[in-house]
mmCIF file of C-alpha atoms in Angstrom:
data_model
loop_
_atom_site.group_PDB
_atom_site.id
_atom_site.type_symbol
_atom_site.label_atom_id
_atom_site.label_comp_id
_atom_site.label_asym_id
_atom_site.label_seq_id
_atom_site.Cartn_x
_atom_site.Cartn_y
_atom_site.Cartn_z
ATOM 1 C CA MET A 1 28.704 -14.854 72.765
ATOM 2 C CA PRO A 2 28.119 -12.485 69.865
ATOM 3 C CA VAL A 3 28.028 -13.754 66.497
ATOM 4 C CA ASP A 4 29.920 -11.616 64.017
ATOM 5 C CA VAL A 5 27.742 -10.843 60.873
ATOM 6 C CA GLY A 6 29.757 -8.255 58.977
ATOM 7 C CA GLY A 7 33.348 -8.754 57.299
ATOM 8 C CA VAL A 8 36.833 -9.162 58.351
ATOM 9 C CA GLY A 9 37.393 -6.717 60.871
ATOM 10 C CA GLY A 10 33.913 -6.509 61.917
ATOM 11 C CA THR A 11 33.006 -4.288 58.354
ATOM 12 C CA LYS A 12 29.536 -4.875 57.028
ATOM 13 C CA PRO A 13 29.808 -7.177 54.034
ATOM 14 C CA PRO A 14 28.982 -5.684 50.549
ATOM 15 C CA THR A 15 25.663 -4.578 49.679
ATOM 16 C CA PRO A 16 24.373 -6.879 46.979
ATOM 17 C CA VAL A 17 24.012 -5.156 43.553
ATOM 18 C CA PRO A 18 20.384 -4.743 43.027
ATOM 19 C CA PRO A 19 18.659 -5.762 39.597
ATOM 20 C CA ALA A 20 18.567 -3.729 36.819
ATOM 21 C CA ALA A 21 15.540 -1.508 37.434
ATOM 22 C CA ASP A 22 14.246 -2.037 34.183
ATOM 23 C CA GLU A 23 14.565 -5.529 32.732
ATOM 24 C CA SER A 24 13.420 -5.219 29.496
ATOM 25 C CA ALA A 25 16.169 -2.801 28.942
ATOM 26 C CA ARG A 26 18.802 -5.315 29.288
ATOM 27 C CA VAL A 27 16.457 -7.760 27.438
ATOM 28 C CA GLU A 28 16.660 -5.238 24.579
ATOM 29 C CA ARG A 29 20.252 -4.983 24.465
ATOM 30 C CA VAL A 30 20.909 -8.471 24.355
ATOM 31 C CA ALA A 31 18.255 -8.819 21.450
ATOM 32 C CA ARG A 32 19.734 -5.880 19.553
ATOM 33 C CA GLY A 33 22.886 -7.941 19.643
ATOM 34 C CA THR A 34 21.067 -10.877 18.266
ATOM 35 C CA SER A 35 20.880 -9.270 14.748
ATOM 36 C CA GLY A 36 24.342 -7.917 14.921
ATOM 37 C CA GLY A 37 25.228 -9.782 11.887
ATOM 38 C CA ARG A 38 22.675 -7.864 10.009
ATOM 39 C CA ARG A 39 23.625 -4.337 10.883
ATOM 40 C CA GLY A 40 26.251 -4.055 8.380
ATOM 41 C CA LEU A 41 23.257 -4.495 5.704
ATOM 42 C CA ALA A 42 21.130 -1.932 7.686
ATOM 43 C CA GLY A 43 23.967 0.478 7.044
ATOM 44 C CA GLY A 44 22.726 0.284 3.126
ATOM 45 C CA GLY A 45 18.944 1.116 4.008
ATOM 46 C CA ALA A 46 19.588 4.810 2.677
ATOM 47 C CA ALA A 47 21.179 3.586 -0.478
ATOM 48 C CA ARG A 48 18.081 0.792 -0.861
ATOM 49 C CA THR A 49 15.668 4.022 -0.591
ATOM 50 C CA LEU A 50 16.970 5.868 -2.590
ATOM 51 C CA GLY A 51 17.365 2.940 -5.197
ATOM 52 C CA LEU A 52 13.540 2.646 -4.878
ATOM 53 C CA VAL A 53 12.849 6.239 -5.048
ATOM 54 C CA ILE A 54 14.892 6.368 -8.482
ATOM 55 C CA ALA A 55 12.975 2.939 -9.878
ATOM 56 C CA LEU A 56 9.659 4.897 -9.111
ATOM 57 C CA ALA A 57 10.512 7.996 -10.597
ATOM 58 C CA ALA A 58 11.877 6.202 -13.809
ATOM 59 C CA ILE A 59 8.360 4.229 -14.225
ATOM 60 C CA CYS A 60 6.861 7.556 -13.692
ATOM 61 C CA LEU A 61 9.036 9.007 -16.185
ATOM 62 C CA VAL A 62 8.066 6.028 -18.479
ATOM 63 C CA GLY A 63 4.442 6.579 -17.634
ATOM 64 C CA TYR A 64 4.455 10.446 -18.700
ATOM 65 C CA ILE A 65 6.380 9.907 -21.925
ATOM 66 C CA THR A 66 4.028 7.116 -23.128
ATOM 67 C CA ALA A 67 0.877 8.631 -21.844
ATOM 68 C CA GLY A 68 1.277 12.334 -21.372
ATOM 69 C CA SER A 69 -0.762 14.498 -19.613
ATOM 70 C CA ARG A 70 -3.427 11.323 -18.929
ATOM 71 C CA PHE A 71 -0.596 9.898 -16.542
ATOM 72 C CA ALA A 72 0.663 13.205 -15.023
ATOM 73 C CA SER A 73 -2.840 14.766 -13.957
ATOM 74 C CA ILE A 74 -3.761 14.836 -10.051
ATOM 75 C CA ASP A 75 -6.608 12.809 -10.830
ATOM 76 C CA ASN A 76 -4.669 9.752 -11.823
ATOM 77 C CA ALA A 77 -2.193 10.231 -9.123
ATOM 78 C CA LEU A 78 -5.286 9.822 -6.810
ATOM 79 C CA VAL A 79 -6.242 6.732 -8.920
ATOM 80 C CA ILE A 80 -2.692 5.279 -8.044
ATOM 81 C CA LEU A 81 -2.788 6.210 -4.468
ATOM 82 C CA GLY A 82 -6.387 4.388 -4.278
ATOM 83 C CA LEU A 83 -5.028 1.437 -6.140
ATOM 84 C CA ALA A 84 -2.037 0.839 -3.667
ATOM 85 C CA SER A 85 -3.932 1.774 -0.174
ATOM 86 C CA ILE A 86 -5.671 -1.781 0.319
ATOM 87 C CA ILE A 87 -2.639 -3.690 -0.860
ATOM 88 C CA GLY A 88 -0.585 -1.437 1.424
ATOM 89 C CA VAL A 89 -2.342 -1.843 4.844
ATOM 90 C CA LEU A 90 -2.025 -5.682 3.889
ATOM 91 C CA SER A 91 1.758 -5.169 3.101
ATOM 92 C CA ILE A 92 2.442 -3.027 6.550
ATOM 93 C CA GLY A 93 1.330 -6.187 8.460
ATOM 94 C CA MET A 94 3.079 -8.496 6.281
ATOM 95 C CA THR A 95 6.260 -6.756 6.808
ATOM 96 C CA PHE A 96 6.046 -7.389 10.361
ATOM 97 C CA VAL A 97 5.493 -11.161 9.829
ATOM 98 C CA ILE A 98 8.354 -11.621 7.228
ATOM 99 C CA THR A 99 11.096 -9.344 9.532
ATOM 100 C CA ALA A 100 10.350 -12.185 11.927
ATOM 101 C CA GLY A 101 11.191 -14.728 9.227
ATOM 102 C CA GLY A 102 7.835 -15.884 8.911
ATOM 103 C CA ILE A 103 5.295 -15.651 5.920
ATOM 104 C CA ASP A 104 1.495 -15.378 5.561
ATOM 105 C CA LEU A 105 -0.302 -16.605 2.623
ATOM 106 C CA SER A 106 -3.640 -15.987 4.184
ATOM 107 C CA VAL A 107 -3.961 -12.408 4.369
ATOM 108 C CA GLY A 108 -6.204 -11.830 0.850
ATOM 109 C CA SER A 109 -8.491 -14.667 2.020
ATOM 110 C CA VAL A 110 -8.948 -13.469 5.357
ATOM 111 C CA LEU A 111 -9.468 -9.982 3.797
ATOM 112 C CA GLY A 112 -12.613 -11.865 1.789
ATOM 113 C CA LEU A 113 -13.822 -13.147 4.892
ATOM 114 C CA ALA A 114 -13.868 -10.289 6.959
ATOM 115 C CA SER A 115 -15.837 -8.360 4.194
ATOM 116 C CA VAL A 116 -18.474 -10.896 3.857
ATOM 117 C CA TRP A 117 -18.852 -11.115 7.670
ATOM 118 C CA ALA A 118 -19.236 -7.385 8.462
ATOM 119 C CA THR A 119 -21.870 -7.373 5.642
ATOM 120 C CA THR A 120 -23.980 -10.008 6.506
ATOM 121 C CA LEU A 121 -27.631 -9.217 7.386
ATOM 122 C CA ALA A 122 -27.398 -9.632 11.272
ATOM 123 C CA THR A 123 -24.097 -7.234 11.087
ATOM 124 C CA GLN A 124 -25.767 -4.652 9.201
ATOM 125 C CA THR A 125 -29.012 -4.796 11.221
ATOM 126 C CA MET A 126 -26.726 -4.280 14.207
ATOM 127 C CA ALA A 127 -25.106 -1.235 12.453
ATOM 128 C CA ASP A 128 -28.526 0.212 11.806
ATOM 129 C CA GLN A 129 -29.395 0.494 15.503
ATOM 130 C CA TYR A 130 -25.745 1.097 16.763
ATOM 131 C CA GLY A 131 -23.838 2.833 14.204
ATOM 132 C CA TRP A 132 -21.069 2.004 11.335
ATOM 133 C CA ILE A 133 -18.652 1.050 14.178
ATOM 134 C CA VAL A 134 -20.531 -2.282 14.543
ATOM 135 C CA MET A 135 -19.196 -3.327 10.928
ATOM 136 C CA VAL A 136 -15.792 -2.172 11.468
ATOM 137 C CA LEU A 137 -15.284 -3.871 14.738
ATOM 138 C CA CYS A 138 -16.951 -6.921 13.240
ATOM 139 C CA ALA A 139 -13.994 -6.718 10.283
ATOM 140 C CA LEU A 140 -11.254 -6.150 12.831
ATOM 141 C CA ALA A 141 -12.473 -9.014 15.015
ATOM 142 C CA VAL A 142 -12.717 -11.707 12.253
ATOM 143 C CA GLY A 143 -9.272 -10.641 10.848
ATOM 144 C CA THR A 144 -7.573 -10.606 14.055
ATOM 145 C CA ALA A 145 -9.085 -14.105 15.198
ATOM 146 C CA ALA A 146 -7.733 -15.352 12.121
ATOM 147 C CA GLY A 147 -4.609 -13.938 12.613
ATOM 148 C CA VAL A 148 -4.402 -15.416 16.632
ATOM 149 C CA VAL A 149 -5.340 -18.943 15.020
ATOM 150 C CA ASN A 150 -2.223 -18.629 12.314
ATOM 151 C CA GLY A 151 -0.060 -17.511 15.104
ATOM 152 C CA VAL A 152 -1.354 -20.538 17.686
ATOM 153 C CA LEU A 153 -1.060 -22.855 14.933
ATOM 154 C CA ILE A 154 2.870 -21.611 13.898
ATOM 155 C CA ALA A 155 4.296 -20.730 17.469
ATOM 156 C CA TYR A 156 2.658 -23.522 19.659
ATOM 157 C CA GLY A 157 1.592 -26.265 17.199
ATOM 158 C CA ARG A 158 5.128 -25.696 15.825
ATOM 159 C CA VAL A 159 3.226 -25.931 12.133
ATOM 160 C CA VAL A 160 5.327 -24.719 9.407
ATOM 161 C CA ALA A 161 4.069 -21.087 8.755
ATOM 162 C CA PHE A 162 3.609 -21.679 4.923
ATOM 163 C CA ILE A 163 1.578 -24.584 5.685
ATOM 164 C CA ALA A 164 -0.659 -23.168 8.529
ATOM 165 C CA THR A 165 -1.386 -20.005 6.548
ATOM 166 C CA LEU A 166 -1.898 -22.047 3.391
ATOM 167 C CA ALA A 167 -4.535 -23.762 5.388
ATOM 168 C CA MET A 168 -5.972 -20.662 6.630
ATOM 169 C CA LEU A 169 -6.175 -19.152 2.707
ATOM 170 C CA VAL A 170 -8.094 -22.260 1.695
ATOM 171 C CA ALA A 171 -10.622 -22.333 4.927
ATOM 172 C CA ALA A 172 -11.209 -18.452 5.172
ATOM 173 C CA ARG A 173 -12.216 -18.292 1.392
ATOM 174 C CA GLY A 174 -14.190 -21.363 1.758
ATOM 175 C CA LEU A 175 -16.079 -20.018 5.014
ATOM 176 C CA ALA A 176 -16.378 -16.647 3.057
ATOM 177 C CA GLU A 177 -18.250 -18.751 0.087
ATOM 178 C CA LEU A 178 -20.741 -20.276 2.765
ATOM 179 C CA ILE A 179 -21.585 -17.291 4.795
ATOM 180 C CA ALA A 180 -22.092 -15.168 1.495
ATOM 181 C CA GLN A 181 -23.487 -18.305 -0.200
ATOM 182 C CA ARG A 182 -21.448 -17.337 -3.424
ATOM 183 C CA ARG A 183 -23.192 -13.836 -3.473
ATOM 184 C CA THR A 184 -22.291 -10.428 -3.299
ATOM 185 C CA GLN A 185 -23.980 -8.527 -0.179
ATOM 186 C CA LEU A 186 -23.998 -4.877 -0.735
ATOM 187 C CA VAL A 187 -23.536 -2.339 1.974
ATOM 188 C CA ASN A 188 -26.672 -1.010 3.280
ATOM 189 C CA VAL A 189 -25.709 0.940 6.147
ATOM 190 C CA ALA A 190 -25.661 4.580 5.311
ATOM 191 C CA SER A 191 -23.466 5.847 7.802
ATOM 192 C CA PHE A 192 -20.652 3.597 6.779
ATOM 193 C CA GLU A 193 -20.806 4.950 3.559
ATOM 194 C CA ASP A 194 -20.932 8.272 4.356
ATOM 195 C CA THR A 195 -17.270 7.694 6.698
ATOM 196 C CA PHE A 196 -15.875 5.736 4.624
ATOM 197 C CA ARG A 197 -16.661 6.057 1.104
ATOM 198 C CA GLY A 198 -15.666 9.732 -1.007
ATOM 199 C CA ASP A 199 -12.941 12.328 -0.555
ATOM 200 C CA LEU A 200 -11.732 14.097 2.513
ATOM 201 C CA LEU A 201 -9.607 17.360 1.524
ATOM 202 C CA GLY A 202 -9.393 16.190 -2.320
ATOM 203 C CA VAL A 203 -8.120 12.681 -1.169
ATOM 204 C CA PRO A 204 -9.760 9.111 -1.212
ATOM 205 C CA LYS A 205 -10.354 8.156 2.606
ATOM 206 C CA ILE A 206 -8.964 4.798 2.040
ATOM 207 C CA VAL A 207 -5.295 6.681 0.921
ATOM 208 C CA TRP A 208 -5.638 8.741 4.424
ATOM 209 C CA ILE A 209 -6.512 5.321 6.083
ATOM 210 C CA PHE A 210 -3.187 3.838 3.965
ATOM 211 C CA ALA A 211 -1.002 6.856 5.607
ATOM 212 C CA VAL A 212 -2.406 6.490 9.101
ATOM 213 C CA VAL A 213 -1.455 2.421 9.135
ATOM 214 C CA ALA A 214 1.685 3.184 7.321
ATOM 215 C CA VAL A 215 3.017 5.740 10.115
ATOM 216 C CA ALA A 216 1.778 3.716 13.161
ATOM 217 C CA GLY A 217 3.688 0.772 11.210
ATOM 218 C CA TRP A 218 6.918 2.624 10.563
ATOM 219 C CA PHE A 219 6.778 4.118 14.804
ATOM 220 C CA LEU A 220 5.835 0.459 16.129
ATOM 221 C CA LEU A 221 8.746 -1.226 13.994
ATOM 222 C CA ASN A 222 11.488 1.326 14.492
ATOM 223 C CA ARG A 223 10.472 3.220 17.575
ATOM 224 C CA THR A 224 9.015 0.471 20.233
ATOM 225 C CA THR A 225 9.905 -2.332 22.125
ATOM 226 C CA PHE A 226 8.097 -4.739 19.830
ATOM 227 C CA GLY A 227 9.635 -3.618 16.662
ATOM 228 C CA ARG A 228 13.117 -4.314 18.428
ATOM 229 C CA ARG A 229 12.079 -7.713 19.478
ATOM 230 C CA THR A 230 10.526 -8.565 16.134
ATOM 231 C CA VAL A 231 14.205 -7.943 14.259
ATOM 232 C CA ALA A 232 15.835 -10.029 16.718
ATOM 233 C CA VAL A 233 12.908 -13.087 16.413
ATOM 234 C CA GLY A 234 13.917 -12.816 12.438
ATOM 235 C CA GLY A 235 17.517 -12.602 13.151
ATOM 236 C CA ASN A 236 18.190 -15.275 15.416
ATOM 237 C CA PRO A 237 15.283 -17.059 17.358
ATOM 238 C CA GLU A 238 17.290 -19.193 19.841
ATOM 239 C CA ALA A 239 19.467 -16.378 20.960
ATOM 240 C CA ALA A 240 16.377 -14.125 21.446
ATOM 241 C CA ARG A 241 15.028 -16.828 23.259
ATOM 242 C CA LEU A 242 17.924 -16.960 25.592
ATOM 243 C CA ALA A 243 17.825 -13.193 25.661
ATOM 244 C CA GLY A 244 14.345 -13.139 27.443
ATOM 245 C CA ILE A 245 11.995 -12.883 24.657
ATOM 246 C CA ALA A 246 8.908 -14.571 24.648
ATOM 247 C CA VAL A 247 9.577 -16.078 21.299
ATOM 248 C CA LYS A 248 6.248 -18.100 20.684
ATOM 249 C CA ARG A 249 4.101 -15.478 22.019
ATOM 250 C CA HIS A 250 5.841 -12.898 20.066
ATOM 251 C CA THR A 251 5.271 -14.767 16.864
ATOM 252 C CA MET A 252 1.651 -15.446 18.010
ATOM 253 C CA TYR A 253 1.588 -11.493 18.270
ATOM 254 C CA LEU A 254 2.677 -10.799 14.844
ATOM 255 C CA TYR A 255 0.491 -13.026 13.068
ATOM 256 C CA ALA A 256 -2.464 -11.330 15.025
ATOM 257 C CA LEU A 257 -1.063 -8.204 13.672
ATOM 258 C CA ALA A 258 -1.187 -9.115 9.929
ATOM 259 C CA GLY A 259 -4.686 -10.432 10.819
ATOM 260 C CA LEU A 260 -5.879 -7.182 12.363
ATOM 261 C CA ALA A 261 -4.198 -5.786 8.907
ATOM 262 C CA ALA A 262 -6.339 -7.745 6.765
ATOM 263 C CA GLY A 263 -9.355 -6.333 8.787
ATOM 264 C CA ILE A 264 -8.545 -3.075 8.408
ATOM 265 C CA ALA A 265 -7.921 -3.761 4.631
ATOM 266 C CA ALA A 266 -11.574 -5.132 4.559
ATOM 267 C CA VAL A 267 -13.274 -1.880 5.854
ATOM 268 C CA MET A 268 -11.253 -0.414 3.152
ATOM 269 C CA MET A 269 -12.639 -2.772 0.920
ATOM 270 C CA LEU A 270 -16.047 -2.019 1.626
ATOM 271 C CA GLY A 271 -15.771 1.885 1.648
ATOM 272 C CA ARG A 272 -14.289 1.334 -1.886
ATOM 273 C CA THR A 273 -16.425 -1.034 -3.674
ATOM 274 C CA GLY A 274 -19.291 -0.838 -1.573
ATOM 275 C CA ALA A 275 -19.584 -4.857 -1.325
ATOM 276 C CA GLY A 276 -18.657 -7.782 0.458
ATOM 277 C CA SER A 277 -17.806 -10.589 -1.347
ATOM 278 C CA SER A 278 -15.720 -14.044 -1.036
ATOM 279 C CA THR A 279 -13.429 -13.063 -4.070
ATOM 280 C CA ASN A 280 -12.427 -9.821 -2.371
ATOM 281 C CA GLY A 281 -8.614 -10.112 -1.773
ATOM 282 C CA LEU A 282 -8.033 -12.727 -4.281
ATOM 283 C CA TYR A 283 -4.222 -13.062 -4.584
ATOM 284 C CA TYR A 284 -3.617 -9.916 -2.787
ATOM 285 C CA GLU A 285 -1.388 -12.098 -0.356
ATOM 286 C CA LEU A 286 0.920 -12.337 -3.445
ATOM 287 C CA ASP A 287 1.102 -8.702 -4.519
ATOM 288 C CA ALA A 288 1.957 -7.763 -0.732
ATOM 289 C CA ILE A 289 4.685 -10.542 -0.505
ATOM 290 C CA ALA A 290 5.726 -9.128 -3.669
ATOM 291 C CA ALA A 291 5.865 -5.434 -2.327
ATOM 292 C CA VAL A 292 7.501 -6.274 1.041
ATOM 293 C CA VAL A 293 10.537 -8.249 -0.978
ATOM 294 C CA VAL A 294 11.025 -5.643 -3.299
ATOM 295 C CA GLY A 295 10.838 -3.010 -0.541
ATOM 296 C CA GLY A 296 14.151 -4.339 1.049
ATOM 297 C CA THR A 297 12.784 -6.734 3.695
ATOM 298 C CA LEU A 298 14.726 -9.995 3.881
ATOM 299 C CA LEU A 299 12.706 -13.065 3.328
ATOM 300 C CA SER A 300 15.117 -14.568 5.641
ATOM 301 C CA GLY A 301 14.263 -12.220 8.521
ATOM 302 C CA GLY A 302 16.043 -9.914 10.668
ATOM 303 C CA ARG A 303 15.833 -6.643 8.792
ATOM 304 C CA GLY A 304 12.424 -4.919 7.655
ATOM 305 C CA THR A 305 11.613 -1.509 6.494
ATOM 306 C CA ILE A 306 8.236 -0.107 6.044
ATOM 307 C CA VAL A 307 9.401 3.040 4.033
ATOM 308 C CA GLY A 308 10.669 0.438 1.392
ATOM 309 C CA THR A 309 7.494 -1.597 1.608
ATOM 310 C CA VAL A 310 5.415 1.311 0.881
ATOM 311 C CA LEU A 311 7.495 2.510 -1.994
ATOM 312 C CA GLY A 312 7.427 -1.181 -3.200
ATOM 313 C CA VAL A 313 3.485 -1.108 -3.343
ATOM 314 C CA LEU A 314 3.899 2.487 -5.141
ATOM 315 C CA ILE A 315 5.943 0.781 -7.696
ATOM 316 C CA PHE A 316 3.748 -1.841 -8.570
ATOM 317 C CA ALA A 317 0.574 0.362 -8.313
ATOM 318 C CA THR A 318 1.763 2.959 -10.768
ATOM 319 C CA LEU A 319 3.655 0.345 -12.928
ATOM 320 C CA THR A 320 0.041 -1.173 -13.334
ATOM 321 C CA ASN A 321 -1.370 2.149 -14.082
ATOM 322 C CA VAL A 322 1.173 2.499 -16.879
ATOM 323 C CA PHE A 323 0.199 -0.528 -18.689
ATOM 324 C CA VAL A 324 -3.582 0.652 -18.148
ATOM 325 C CA GLN A 325 -2.931 4.060 -19.476
ATOM 326 C CA ASN A 326 -0.934 2.442 -22.431
ATOM 327 C CA ASN A 327 -3.689 -0.372 -22.932
ATOM 328 C CA LEU A 328 -1.209 -3.320 -22.597
ATOM 329 C CA ASP A 329 -1.733 -6.866 -22.367
ATOM 330 C CA SER A 330 -2.350 -7.348 -18.369
ATOM 331 C CA SER A 331 -0.096 -10.691 -19.010
ATOM 332 C CA VAL A 332 3.183 -8.591 -20.071
ATOM 333 C CA GLN A 333 2.311 -6.958 -16.838
ATOM 334 C CA GLN A 334 2.496 -10.057 -14.946
ATOM 335 C CA ILE A 335 5.849 -10.710 -16.469
ATOM 336 C CA ALA A 336 7.121 -7.125 -15.654
ATOM 337 C CA LYS A 337 6.189 -7.787 -11.975
ATOM 338 C CA GLY A 338 8.087 -11.100 -12.069
ATOM 339 C CA ALA A 339 10.879 -9.906 -13.379
ATOM 340 C CA ILE A 340 11.430 -7.170 -10.867
ATOM 341 C CA ILE A 341 10.368 -9.549 -8.115
ATOM 342 C CA VAL A 342 13.215 -11.795 -9.235
ATOM 343 C CA VAL A 343 15.868 -9.027 -9.436
ATOM 344 C CA ALA A 344 15.136 -7.824 -6.068
ATOM 345 C CA VAL A 345 15.608 -11.396 -4.529
ATOM 346 C CA LEU A 346 18.716 -11.529 -6.655
ATOM 347 C CA LEU A 347 19.836 -8.522 -4.753
ATOM 348 C CA GLN A 348 19.129 -9.423 -1.589
ATOM 349 C CA GLN A 349 20.958 -12.671 -2.132
ATOM 350 C CA ARG A 350 23.953 -11.104 -3.350
ATOM 351 C CA PHE A 351 24.156 -8.635 -0.051
ATOM 352 C CA THR A 352 23.354 -11.177 2.360
ATOM 353 C CA SER A 353 25.955 -13.014 0.974
ATOM 354 C CA ARG A 354 28.646 -10.536 1.756
ATOM 355 C CA PRO A 355 27.726 -10.215 5.605
ATOM 356 C CA GLY A 356 30.834 -7.271 6.190
ATOM 357 C CA ARG A 357 29.390 -5.280 3.450
ATOM 358 C CA THR A 358 28.168 -1.589 4.631
#
């Protein structure tokens, strides 16, 4: 006797609804929802950017009034951009980490370690044979490896980010001192110096590198799945995990990205100074964090802005230049920087305490 496998009246059963063609699209829709509480804050992004532009313009005005044509010259503008470039690249990587609710205190030391490792006798001998790319790949590999170690300790070892990166800060600086034996290692590869030193179209090459990294960072954060997941993880890690995002793996990627940025900054440092040293990048992590916070990225995570970070870097670089142009005490400069950071954090707290504000 035939078995009716159909529905009532012999009709076929309803066809099961197929899963979404792009599973990642579903994940991203839910992931965007995890940071929904921050969206009101994001609505003020244009106002924050305008405020940073006004602050930068005010500092420039003070510089012009106090130093005149010395400050307003094209050469001095290029000096400011050069001063901002290396810190700027570190800050781009730091923006991703802080947006995800983390912190990385080791980027300055990793920069120093990468610059030392890339200028060892063995590395430069290979670079003489195979080209300057050997030194670049060495610096990038060292930076990325240090970042991966940070990420593994934090994501899988469940070590607090502050402690893990503080340990890397100390260890990387110590390893750099051992490798260099506390000596400065000069760059002797002519092809490397020809590639990374000097100007391109009248602008220092390290400024061009900073511009490329900034544009790439903006695109990665604002126009890719990786960026949306970074914001989701910072906004609510548990909700992001439930949405299907591999939070631990993504966290590891973020710290690897910060390490890669430190490796790029090390290459820029070698191009600018022509020497690898264990003191390279000393305290740069503090300047990078300050620039990111002043730029508008939330320390608690869930919101990040590359444009704001770039403006924050330029604000501090211009402020430093104004103090130098007027022969002012560097201690006063540090006090001014501290005041700016405190004001930025207070403003963040004011806005984050009012979630309905747009």
